[in-house]
Amino acid sequence: MRFIDQVRIVVRAGRGGDGLVGWRREKFVPDGGPAGGDGGKGGDVVFVADDHLTTLLDLKFRQHFAAESGRPGGPNKMTGRSGNDLRIRVPVGTTVFFEALAGEPGERPPWLADNVDEELDQIGAIAWTDDGTDIPEPVRVQKSGPIRRAQAEKDRRESELEPGTQLGDLTFHGQELVVAHGGLGGRGNVHFRSSTNRSPDFAEPGVPGEAYWLRLELKLLADVGIVGFPNVGKSTFIRAISRARPKVADYPFTTLVPQLGVVALAGERSLVVADVPGLIHGASEGRGLGLDFLRHLERTRVLLHLLSPDPTPGRDPMADLKALEKELAQYGTMFEGRPRVVALNKIDTPEGQEAMGPLRKALRAQGIPLFPVSARTGEGVPELLEALWRRVDMVRRGAASGPSPVSQS
């Protein structure tokens, strides 16, 4: 399955059903009064977080999503059926942003209020006639009525939205977020009978539902995020500790999409580990693949700096560690104080044995422990996983230590 972590879609809540112009029709009651019912409420558009989903792919190829509109009012004061809500499943970790207002998909019927003078429209509801042929003169209705309040509330919400406004963050399974509210149904003519008008031949139109362009971003939720430059062995490491099967090869950017692995530890403990594409210098400014995937590290509880003993010429593991910290700092402040664990991979090679001593000495001077490991042979991996568990458990319990460039285990 393709991994899609950002999409733009249109959501359109249901329109409220129109009120009915209807009359009481009974035997021996030739001049029955108004009896038109109210329209039903339009359906909402609701996002539901589902931890069985791992990508936004399903939304990419179906860009428009619309809830059901409310039904018109019925005779004998019957209220129309409300429209069904549209519930859209999204992965846990999805953040929803407002992009723009979406226009109406089609023109409204000519007998509804949109084609009436704006000044007149502001003082009352314009409704449709019994036969749909003429537009009556504007009528003054109760200014504090439900339709007026519903329209004012819709206008207020839309006026407060700016491009990029975050509407919500779905962080746990089953969480729901209403992203577009359905319109209120219009009142039938039964509501407009008065001492001066015993036979009102008008009713209210329903309020349009909210319609928005939205941007959805998926940020993976993991206990541990593996940070490293290309070809340090991140994919091999996550294959060794979990059932995740990312592609492994001897060239940069083997990992092209984020990978999640679940690590089973003794005592029915587990860790969720995320492997994201390798960073390069300037990743926080958009170079390489780093910028698109750095956001997947934002929600990890602990960062694992995985270093290689054989970086490119002119670099060494300690320089790589400093470069990684620089990229994280330039990306944003959300990584400040995030616990870190440092590991040196490939210690089963001569280069690994040679690099281990100087790196450990340099880190010890800063009070930072080093975990030498071999993802290929498994050497040192159990000790590293236990250190990661301790750090994650501290964060889970809210007992993580204060800010530091690289936290101790």
CSV table of N, CA and C in Angstrom, one decimal, residues 120-278:
chain,number,residue,atom,x,y,z
A,120,LEU,N,-32.9,43.6,2.0
A,120,LEU,CA,-34.1,43.0,2.4
A,120,LEU,C,-33.9,41.7,3.0
A,121,ASP,N,-32.9,40.9,2.5
A,121,ASP,CA,-32.6,39.6,3.0
A,121,ASP,C,-32.2,39.7,4.5
A,122,GLN,N,-31.6,40.8,4.9
A,122,GLN,CA,-31.0,40.9,6.2
A,122,GLN,C,-32.1,41.1,7.3
A,123,ILE,N,-33.3,41.5,6.9
A,123,ILE,CA,-34.3,41.8,7.9
A,123,ILE,C,-35.3,40.6,8.0
A,124,GLY,N,-35.3,39.7,7.2
A,124,GLY,CA,-36.2,38.6,7.3
A,124,GLY,C,-35.9,37.4,6.4
A,125,ALA,N,-36.7,36.4,6.6
A,125,ALA,CA,-36.5,35.2,5.7
A,125,ALA,C,-37.3,35.3,4.5
A,126,ILE,N,-36.7,35.0,3.3
A,126,ILE,CA,-37.5,35.0,2.1
A,126,ILE,C,-37.8,33.5,1.8
A,127,ALA,N,-39.1,33.2,1.5
A,127,ALA,CA,-39.5,31.9,1.4
A,127,ALA,C,-40.1,31.6,0.0
A,128,TRP,N,-40.5,30.4,-0.2
A,128,TRP,CA,-41.1,30.1,-1.5
A,128,TRP,C,-42.6,30.0,-1.4
A,129,THR,N,-43.2,30.2,-2.5
A,129,THR,CA,-44.7,30.2,-2.6
A,129,THR,C,-45.2,28.7,-2.7
A,130,ASP,N,-46.5,28.6,-2.5
A,130,ASP,CA,-47.1,27.3,-2.5
A,130,ASP,C,-46.9,26.6,-3.9
A,131,ASP,N,-47.0,27.4,-5.0
A,131,ASP,CA,-46.8,26.7,-6.3
A,131,ASP,C,-45.4,26.9,-6.9
A,132,GLY,N,-44.6,27.7,-6.2
A,132,GLY,CA,-43.2,27.8,-6.6
A,132,GLY,C,-43.0,28.8,-7.8
A,133,THR,N,-44.0,29.6,-8.1
A,133,THR,CA,-43.9,30.5,-9.3
A,133,THR,C,-43.5,31.9,-8.9
A,134,ASP,N,-43.9,32.4,-7.8
A,134,ASP,CA,-43.6,33.8,-7.5
A,134,ASP,C,-42.8,33.9,-6.2
A,135,ILE,N,-42.0,34.9,-6.2
A,135,ILE,CA,-41.3,35.2,-4.9
A,135,ILE,C,-42.1,36.3,-4.2
A,136,PRO,N,-42.5,36.0,-3.0
A,136,PRO,CA,-43.3,37.0,-2.2
A,136,PRO,C,-42.4,38.1,-1.8
A,137,GLU,N,-43.1,39.2,-1.3
A,137,GLU,CA,-42.3,40.3,-0.8
A,137,GLU,C,-41.6,39.8,0.5
A,138,PRO,N,-40.5,40.4,0.8
A,138,PRO,CA,-39.8,40.0,2.0
A,138,PRO,C,-40.7,40.1,3.2
A,139,VAL,N,-40.6,39.2,4.1
A,139,VAL,CA,-41.4,39.3,5.3
A,139,VAL,C,-40.5,39.4,6.5
A,140,ARG,N,-40.9,40.1,7.5
A,140,ARG,CA,-40.1,40.3,8.7
A,140,ARG,C,-40.4,39.1,9.7
A,141,VAL,N,-39.4,38.4,10.0
A,141,VAL,CA,-39.6,37.3,11.0
A,141,VAL,C,-38.9,37.6,12.2
A,142,GLN,N,-39.1,36.8,13.2
A,142,GLN,CA,-38.5,37.0,14.5
A,142,GLN,C,-37.0,37.0,14.4
A,143,LYS,N,-36.3,38.1,14.7
A,143,LYS,CA,-34.9,38.2,14.5
A,143,LYS,C,-34.1,37.2,15.4
A,144,SER,N,-34.6,36.8,16.5
A,144,SER,CA,-33.9,35.9,17.4
A,144,SER,C,-34.3,34.5,17.1
A,145,GLY,N,-35.0,34.2,15.9
A,145,GLY,CA,-35.4,32.9,15.6
A,145,GLY,C,-34.3,32.0,15.4
A,146,PRO,N,-34.5,30.6,15.4
A,146,PRO,CA,-33.5,29.7,15.2
A,146,PRO,C,-32.7,29.7,13.9
A,147,ILE,N,-33.4,30.0,12.8
A,147,ILE,CA,-32.7,30.1,11.5
A,147,ILE,C,-31.8,31.3,11.5
A,148,ARG,N,-32.2,32.4,12.0
A,148,ARG,CA,-31.3,33.6,12.1
A,148,ARG,C,-30.1,33.3,13.0
A,149,ARG,N,-30.3,32.7,14.1
A,149,ARG,CA,-29.2,32.4,15.0
A,149,ARG,C,-28.3,31.4,14.3
A,150,ALA,N,-28.8,30.4,13.7
A,150,ALA,CA,-28.0,29.4,13.0
A,150,ALA,C,-27.1,30.0,11.9
A,151,GLN,N,-27.7,30.8,11.1
A,151,GLN,CA,-27.0,31.5,10.1
A,151,GLN,C,-25.9,32.4,10.6
A,152,ALA,N,-26.2,33.1,11.7
A,152,ALA,CA,-25.3,34.0,12.3
A,152,ALA,C,-24.1,33.2,12.9
A,153,GLU,N,-24.4,32.0,13.5
A,153,GLU,CA,-23.3,31.2,14.1
A,153,GLU,C,-22.4,30.6,13.0
A,154,LYS,N,-23.1,30.2,11.9
A,154,LYS,CA,-22.3,29.7,10.7
A,154,LYS,C,-21.4,30.9,10.2
A,155,ASP,N,-21.9,32.1,10.0
A,155,ASP,CA,-21.1,33.2,9.5
A,155,ASP,C,-20.0,33.5,10.5
A,156,ARG,N,-20.3,33.4,11.8
A,156,ARG,CA,-19.2,33.7,12.8
A,156,ARG,C,-18.1,32.7,12.7
A,157,ARG,N,-18.4,31.4,12.6
A,157,ARG,CA,-17.4,30.4,12.5
A,157,ARG,C,-16.5,30.6,11.3
A,158,GLU,N,-17.2,30.9,10.2
A,158,GLU,CA,-16.4,31.0,8.9
A,158,GLU,C,-15.6,32.3,8.9
A,159,SER,N,-16.0,33.3,9.6
A,159,SER,CA,-15.2,34.6,9.6
A,159,SER,C,-14.0,34.4,10.5
A,160,GLU,N,-14.0,33.5,11.4
A,160,GLU,CA,-12.8,33.3,12.3
A,160,GLU,C,-11.8,32.4,11.7
A,161,LEU,N,-12.1,31.7,10.6
A,161,LEU,CA,-11.2,30.8,10.0
A,161,LEU,C,-10.2,31.5,9.0
A,162,GLU,N,-9.0,31.2,9.1
A,162,GLU,CA,-8.0,31.6,8.2
A,162,GLU,C,-7.2,30.5,7.7
A,163,PRO,N,-6.7,30.6,6.4
A,163,PRO,CA,-5.9,29.5,5.9
A,163,PRO,C,-4.8,29.0,6.8
A,164,GLY,N,-4.8,27.7,7.1
A,164,GLY,CA,-3.8,27.2,8.0
A,164,GLY,C,-4.3,27.0,9.4
A,165,THR,N,-5.5,27.5,9.7
A,165,THR,CA,-6.1,27.3,11.0
A,165,THR,C,-6.2,25.8,11.3
A,166,GLN,N,-5.7,25.3,12.5
A,166,GLN,CA,-5.8,23.9,12.9
A,166,GLN,C,-7.2,23.7,13.5
A,167,LEU,N,-8.0,22.8,12.9
A,167,LEU,CA,-9.3,22.5,13.4
A,167,LEU,C,-9.3,21.4,14.4
A,168,GLY,N,-8.3,20.6,14.4
A,168,GLY,CA,-8.3,19.5,15.4
A,168,GLY,C,-7.2,18.5,15.1
A,169,ASP,N,-7.0,17.7,16.1
A,169,ASP,CA,-5.9,16.7,16.1
A,169,ASP,C,-6.4,15.4,16.7
A,170,LEU,N,-6.3,14.4,15.9
A,170,LEU,CA,-6.9,13.1,16.2
A,170,LEU,C,-5.8,12.2,16.7
A,171,THR,N,-5.7,12.0,18.0
A,171,THR,CA,-4.6,11.3,18.6
A,171,THR,C,-4.9,10.0,19.3
A,172,PHE,N,-6.1,9.5,19.3
A,172,PHE,CA,-6.4,8.2,19.9
A,172,PHE,C,-7.6,7.5,19.2
A,173,HIS,N,-7.6,6.2,19.2
A,173,HIS,CA,-8.6,5.4,18.5
A,173,HIS,C,-10.0,5.8,18.9
A,174,GLY,N,-10.9,6.0,18.0
A,174,GLY,CA,-12.3,6.3,18.3
A,174,GLY,C,-12.6,7.8,18.5
A,175,GLN,N,-11.5,8.6,18.5
A,175,GLN,CA,-11.7,10.1,18.7
A,175,GLN,C,-12.5,10.6,17.5
A,176,GLU,N,-13.4,11.5,17.7
A,176,GLU,CA,-14.2,12.1,16.7
A,176,GLU,C,-14.0,13.6,16.6
A,177,LEU,N,-14.1,14.1,15.4
A,177,LEU,CA,-13.9,15.6,15.2
A,177,LEU,C,-15.0,16.0,14.1
A,178,VAL,N,-15.9,16.9,14.5
A,178,VAL,CA,-16.9,17.4,13.5
A,178,VAL,C,-16.2,18.5,12.8
A,179,VAL,N,-16.0,18.4,11.5
A,179,VAL,CA,-15.2,19.4,10.7
A,179,VAL,C,-16.2,20.3,9.9
A,180,ALA,N,-17.4,19.9,9.7
A,180,ALA,CA,-18.4,20.7,9.0
A,180,ALA,C,-19.8,20.4,9.5
A,181,HIS,N,-20.5,21.4,10.0
A,181,HIS,CA,-21.8,21.3,10.6
A,181,HIS,C,-22.9,21.4,9.6
A,182,GLY,N,-23.9,20.5,9.7
A,182,GLY,CA,-25.0,20.6,8.9
A,182,GLY,C,-25.9,21.8,9.2
A,183,GLY,N,-26.6,22.3,8.1
A,183,GLY,CA,-27.5,23.4,8.3
A,183,GLY,C,-28.8,23.1,9.0
A,184,LEU,N,-29.3,24.1,9.7
A,184,LEU,CA,-30.6,23.9,10.3
A,184,LEU,C,-31.8,23.9,9.3
A,185,GLY,N,-32.8,23.1,9.6
A,185,GLY,CA,-33.9,23.1,8.7
A,185,GLY,C,-34.8,24.3,8.8
A,186,GLY,N,-35.4,24.7,7.7
A,186,GLY,CA,-36.2,25.9,7.7
A,186,GLY,C,-37.6,25.6,8.4
A,187,ARG,N,-38.2,26.6,8.9
A,187,ARG,CA,-39.5,26.5,9.5
A,187,ARG,C,-40.7,26.5,8.5
A,188,GLY,N,-41.6,25.7,8.7
A,188,GLY,CA,-42.8,25.6,7.8
A,188,GLY,C,-43.7,26.8,8.1
A,189,ASN,N,-44.7,26.9,7.2
A,189,ASN,CA,-45.6,28.1,7.3
A,189,ASN,C,-46.5,28.1,8.5
A,190,VAL,N,-46.6,27.0,9.2
A,190,VAL,CA,-47.4,26.9,10.4
A,190,VAL,C,-46.8,27.9,11.4
A,191,HIS,N,-45.5,28.2,11.4
A,191,HIS,CA,-44.9,29.1,12.4
A,191,HIS,C,-45.2,30.6,12.1
A,192,PHE,N,-45.7,30.9,10.9
A,192,PHE,CA,-45.9,32.3,10.5
A,192,PHE,C,-47.3,32.8,10.5
A,193,ARG,N,-48.2,32.1,11.1
A,193,ARG,CA,-49.6,32.5,11.2
A,193,ARG,C,-49.6,33.6,12.3
A,194,SER,N,-50.3,34.6,12.0
A,194,SER,CA,-50.4,35.8,13.0
A,194,SER,C,-51.8,36.3,12.9
A,195,SER,N,-52.0,37.3,13.8
A,195,SER,CA,-53.3,38.0,13.8
A,195,SER,C,-53.6,38.7,12.5
A,196,THR,N,-52.6,39.1,11.8
A,196,THR,CA,-52.8,39.9,10.6
A,196,THR,C,-52.6,39.1,9.4
A,197,ASN,N,-52.1,37.9,9.5
A,197,ASN,CA,-51.9,37.0,8.3
A,197,ASN,C,-52.3,35.6,8.8
A,198,ARG,N,-53.5,35.2,8.5
A,198,ARG,CA,-54.0,33.9,8.9
A,198,ARG,C,-53.6,32.8,8.0
A,199,SER,N,-53.2,33.1,6.8
A,199,SER,CA,-52.8,32.1,5.8
A,199,SER,C,-51.5,32.4,5.2
A,200,PRO,N,-50.4,32.3,5.9
A,200,PRO,CA,-49.1,32.6,5.3
A,200,PRO,C,-48.7,31.6,4.3
A,201,ASP,N,-48.4,32.2,3.1
A,201,ASP,CA,-48.0,31.3,2.0
A,201,ASP,C,-46.5,31.3,1.7
A,202,PHE,N,-45.8,31.3,2.8
A,202,PHE,CA,-44.3,31.2,2.7
A,202,PHE,C,-43.8,30.4,3.8
A,203,ALA,N,-42.5,29.9,3.6
A,203,ALA,CA,-41.8,29.1,4.6
A,203,ALA,C,-40.3,29.5,4.5
A,204,GLU,N,-39.6,29.0,5.4
A,204,GLU,CA,-38.1,29.4,5.4
A,204,GLU,C,-37.4,28.3,4.7
A,205,PRO,N,-36.3,28.8,4.0
A,205,PRO,CA,-35.4,27.8,3.4
A,205,PRO,C,-34.5,27.3,4.5
A,206,GLY,N,-33.9,26.1,4.2
A,206,GLY,CA,-32.9,25.6,5.2
A,206,GLY,C,-31.6,26.3,5.1
A,207,VAL,N,-30.8,26.3,6.2
A,207,VAL,CA,-29.5,26.9,6.2
A,207,VAL,C,-28.5,26.0,5.5
A,208,PRO,N,-27.7,26.6,4.6
A,208,PRO,CA,-26.6,25.8,3.9
A,208,PRO,C,-25.7,25.1,5.0
A,209,GLY,N,-25.2,23.9,4.7
A,209,GLY,CA,-24.2,23.3,5.5
A,209,GLY,C,-22.8,24.0,5.3
A,210,GLU,N,-21.9,23.8,6.2
A,210,GLU,CA,-20.6,24.3,6.0
A,210,GLU,C,-19.9,23.5,5.0
A,211,ALA,N,-19.1,24.2,4.2
A,211,ALA,CA,-18.3,23.6,3.1
A,211,ALA,C,-16.9,24.1,3.1
A,212,TYR,N,-15.9,23.3,3.3
A,212,TYR,CA,-14.5,23.7,3.4
A,212,TYR,C,-13.6,22.9,2.6
A,213,TRP,N,-12.5,23.5,2.1
A,213,TRP,CA,-11.3,22.8,1.7
A,213,TRP,C,-10.5,22.6,2.9
A,214,LEU,N,-10.0,21.4,3.1
A,214,LEU,CA,-9.2,21.0,4.3
A,214,LEU,C,-7.9,20.4,3.8
A,215,ARG,N,-6.9,20.6,4.6
A,215,ARG,CA,-5.6,19.8,4.5
A,215,ARG,C,-5.5,18.9,5.6
A,216,LEU,N,-5.2,17.6,5.3
A,216,LEU,CA,-5.0,16.6,6.3
A,216,LEU,C,-3.5,16.2,6.3
A,217,GLU,N,-2.9,16.2,7.5
A,217,GLU,CA,-1.5,15.8,7.6
A,217,GLU,C,-1.5,14.6,8.6
A,218,LEU,N,-0.7,13.6,8.2
A,218,LEU,CA,-0.6,12.5,9.1
A,218,LEU,C,0.8,12.5,9.8
A,219,LYS,N,0.8,12.5,11.1
A,219,LYS,CA,2.1,12.4,11.8
A,219,LYS,C,2.1,11.1,12.6
A,220,LEU,N,3.0,10.3,12.4
A,220,LEU,CA,3.0,9.0,13.0
A,220,LEU,C,3.2,9.1,14.5
A,221,LEU,N,2.5,8.3,15.2
A,221,LEU,CA,2.6,8.2,16.7
A,221,LEU,C,3.4,7.0,17.0
A,222,ALA,N,4.6,7.3,17.7
A,222,ALA,CA,5.5,6.2,18.0
A,222,ALA,C,6.2,6.5,19.3
A,223,ASP,N,6.6,5.5,20.0
A,223,ASP,CA,7.4,5.7,21.2
A,223,ASP,C,8.8,6.2,20.9
A,224,VAL,N,9.4,5.6,19.9
A,224,VAL,CA,10.8,5.9,19.6
A,224,VAL,C,10.9,6.3,18.1
A,225,GLY,N,11.6,7.4,17.8
A,225,GLY,CA,11.8,7.8,16.5
A,225,GLY,C,13.3,7.6,16.2
A,226,ILE,N,13.7,6.9,15.2
A,226,ILE,CA,15.1,6.7,14.8
A,226,ILE,C,15.5,7.8,13.9
A,227,VAL,N,16.6,8.5,14.4
A,227,VAL,CA,17.1,9.7,13.6
A,227,VAL,C,18.5,9.3,13.2
A,228,GLY,N,18.8,9.6,11.9
A,228,GLY,CA,20.1,9.3,11.4
A,228,GLY,C,20.3,9.7,10.0
A,229,PHE,N,21.5,9.8,9.5
A,229,PHE,CA,21.8,10.1,8.1
A,229,PHE,C,21.6,8.8,7.3
A,230,PRO,N,21.5,9.0,6.0
A,230,PRO,CA,21.3,7.8,5.1
A,230,PRO,C,22.4,6.8,5.3
A,231,ASN,N,22.0,5.5,5.2
A,231,ASN,CA,22.9,4.4,5.2
A,231,ASN,C,23.6,4.1,6.6
A,232,VAL,N,23.0,4.5,7.7
A,232,VAL,CA,23.6,4.2,9.0
A,232,VAL,C,23.0,2.9,9.5
A,233,GLY,N,22.1,2.3,8.8
A,233,GLY,CA,21.5,1.0,9.2
A,233,GLY,C,20.2,1.1,9.9
A,234,LYS,N,19.4,2.2,9.7
A,234,LYS,CA,18.2,2.3,10.5
A,234,LYS,C,17.2,1.2,10.0
A,235,SER,N,17.1,0.9,8.7
A,235,SER,CA,16.2,-0.1,8.3
A,235,SER,C,16.6,-1.5,8.8
A,236,THR,N,17.9,-1.8,8.7
A,236,THR,CA,18.3,-3.1,9.2
A,236,THR,C,18.0,-3.2,10.7
A,237,PHE,N,18.2,-2.1,11.5
A,237,PHE,CA,17.9,-2.1,12.9
A,237,PHE,C,16.5,-2.4,13.2
A,238,ILE,N,15.5,-1.7,12.5
A,238,ILE,CA,14.1,-1.9,12.8
A,238,ILE,C,13.7,-3.3,12.3
A,239,ARG,N,14.3,-3.9,11.3
A,239,ARG,CA,14.0,-5.3,10.9
A,239,ARG,C,14.5,-6.2,12.0
A,240,ALA,N,15.6,-5.9,12.6
A,240,ALA,CA,16.1,-6.8,13.6
A,240,ALA,C,15.3,-6.9,14.9
A,241,ILE,N,14.6,-5.8,15.2
A,241,ILE,CA,14.0,-5.7,16.5
A,241,ILE,C,12.4,-5.9,16.4
A,242,SER,N,11.9,-5.9,15.2
A,242,SER,CA,10.5,-6.0,15.0
A,242,SER,C,10.1,-6.8,13.8
A,243,ARG,N,8.8,-6.8,13.4
A,243,ARG,CA,8.4,-7.5,12.2
A,243,ARG,C,8.3,-6.6,11.1
A,244,ALA,N,8.6,-5.4,11.2
A,244,ALA,CA,8.6,-4.4,10.1
A,244,ALA,C,9.6,-4.9,9.1
A,245,ARG,N,9.3,-4.7,7.8
A,245,ARG,CA,10.2,-5.2,6.8
A,245,ARG,C,10.5,-4.1,5.7
A,246,PRO,N,11.2,-3.1,6.1
A,246,PRO,CA,11.6,-2.1,5.2
A,246,PRO,C,12.6,-2.6,4.2
A,247,LYS,N,12.8,-2.0,3.1
A,247,LYS,CA,13.8,-2.5,2.1
A,247,LYS,C,15.2,-2.1,2.6
A,248,VAL,N,16.1,-3.0,2.5
A,248,VAL,CA,17.5,-2.8,2.9
A,248,VAL,C,18.4,-3.0,1.7
A,249,ALA,N,19.2,-2.0,1.5
A,249,ALA,CA,20.2,-2.0,0.4
A,249,ALA,C,21.3,-1.1,0.7
A,250,ASP,N,22.4,-1.2,-0.1
A,250,ASP,CA,23.6,-0.4,0.2
A,250,ASP,C,23.6,0.8,-0.7
A,251,TYR,N,22.6,1.7,-0.5
A,251,TYR,CA,22.6,3.0,-1.1
A,251,TYR,C,21.7,3.9,-0.3
A,252,PRO,N,22.0,5.2,-0.4
A,252,PRO,CA,21.3,6.2,0.4
A,252,PRO,C,19.8,6.2,0.1
A,253,PHE,N,19.0,6.6,1.1
A,253,PHE,CA,17.5,6.7,0.9
A,253,PHE,C,16.9,5.4,0.5
A,254,THR,N,17.4,4.3,1.1
A,254,THR,CA,16.6,3.1,0.9
A,254,THR,C,15.2,3.2,1.5
A,255,THR,N,15.1,3.9,2.6
A,255,THR,CA,13.8,4.1,3.2
A,255,THR,C,13.2,5.3,2.6
A,256,LEU,N,12.1,5.2,1.8
A,256,LEU,CA,11.5,6.3,1.1
A,256,LEU,C,10.2,6.7,1.8
A,257,VAL,N,9.6,5.8,2.6
A,257,VAL,CA,8.4,6.2,3.4
A,257,VAL,C,8.7,5.8,4.8
A,258,PRO,N,8.0,6.4,5.8
A,258,PRO,CA,8.2,6.0,7.2
A,258,PRO,C,7.7,4.6,7.4
A,259,GLN,N,8.4,3.9,8.3
A,259,GLN,CA,8.1,2.5,8.7
A,259,GLN,C,7.8,2.5,10.2
A,260,LEU,N,6.8,1.7,10.6
A,260,LEU,CA,6.5,1.5,12.0
A,260,LEU,C,6.8,0.0,12.4
A,261,GLY,N,7.4,-0.2,13.5
A,261,GLY,CA,7.7,-1.5,14.0
A,261,GLY,C,7.3,-1.6,15.4
A,262,VAL,N,6.7,-2.8,15.8
A,262,VAL,CA,6.4,-3.0,17.2
A,262,VAL,C,7.4,-4.0,17.8
A,263,VAL,N,8.0,-3.6,18.9
A,263,VAL,CA,9.1,-4.4,19.5
A,263,VAL,C,8.5,-5.0,20.8
A,264,ALA,N,8.5,-6.3,20.8
A,264,ALA,CA,8.0,-7.1,22.0
A,264,ALA,C,9.2,-7.3,23.0
A,265,LEU,N,9.0,-6.8,24.2
A,265,LEU,CA,10.0,-7.0,25.3
A,265,LEU,C,9.4,-8.0,26.3
A,266,ALA,N,10.3,-8.4,27.2
A,266,ALA,CA,9.9,-9.4,28.3
A,266,ALA,C,8.9,-8.7,29.2
A,267,GLY,N,8.0,-9.5,29.8
A,267,GLY,CA,7.1,-8.9,30.7
A,267,GLY,C,5.9,-8.2,30.1
A,268,GLU,N,5.6,-8.7,28.8
A,268,GLU,CA,4.4,-8.1,28.1
A,268,GLU,C,4.6,-6.6,27.8
A,269,ARG,N,5.8,-6.2,27.7
A,269,ARG,CA,6.0,-4.8,27.4
A,269,ARG,C,6.3,-4.7,25.9
A,270,SER,N,6.0,-3.5,25.3
A,270,SER,CA,6.2,-3.3,23.9
A,270,SER,C,6.6,-1.8,23.6
A,271,LEU,N,7.3,-1.6,22.5
A,271,LEU,CA,7.6,-0.3,22.0
A,271,LEU,C,7.2,-0.2,20.6
A,272,VAL,N,6.7,1.0,20.2
A,272,VAL,CA,6.4,1.3,18.8
A,272,VAL,C,7.6,2.2,18.3
A,273,VAL,N,8.3,1.7,17.3
A,273,VAL,CA,9.5,2.4,16.8
A,273,VAL,C,9.2,2.9,15.3
A,274,ALA,N,9.6,4.1,15.1
A,274,ALA,CA,9.4,4.7,13.7
A,274,ALA,C,10.8,4.9,13.1
A,275,ASP,N,10.9,4.4,11.9
A,275,ASP,CA,12.1,4.6,11.0
A,275,ASP,C,11.7,5.6,9.9
A,276,VAL,N,12.2,6.7,9.9
A,276,VAL,CA,11.9,7.7,8.8
A,276,VAL,C,13.1,7.8,7.9
A,277,PRO,N,12.9,8.3,6.7
A,277,PRO,CA,14.0,8.5,5.7
A,277,PRO,C,15.2,9.3,6.3
A,278,GLY,N,16.4,8.9,5.9
A,278,GLY,CA,17.5,9.5,6.4
A,278,GLY,C,17.6,11.0,6.2
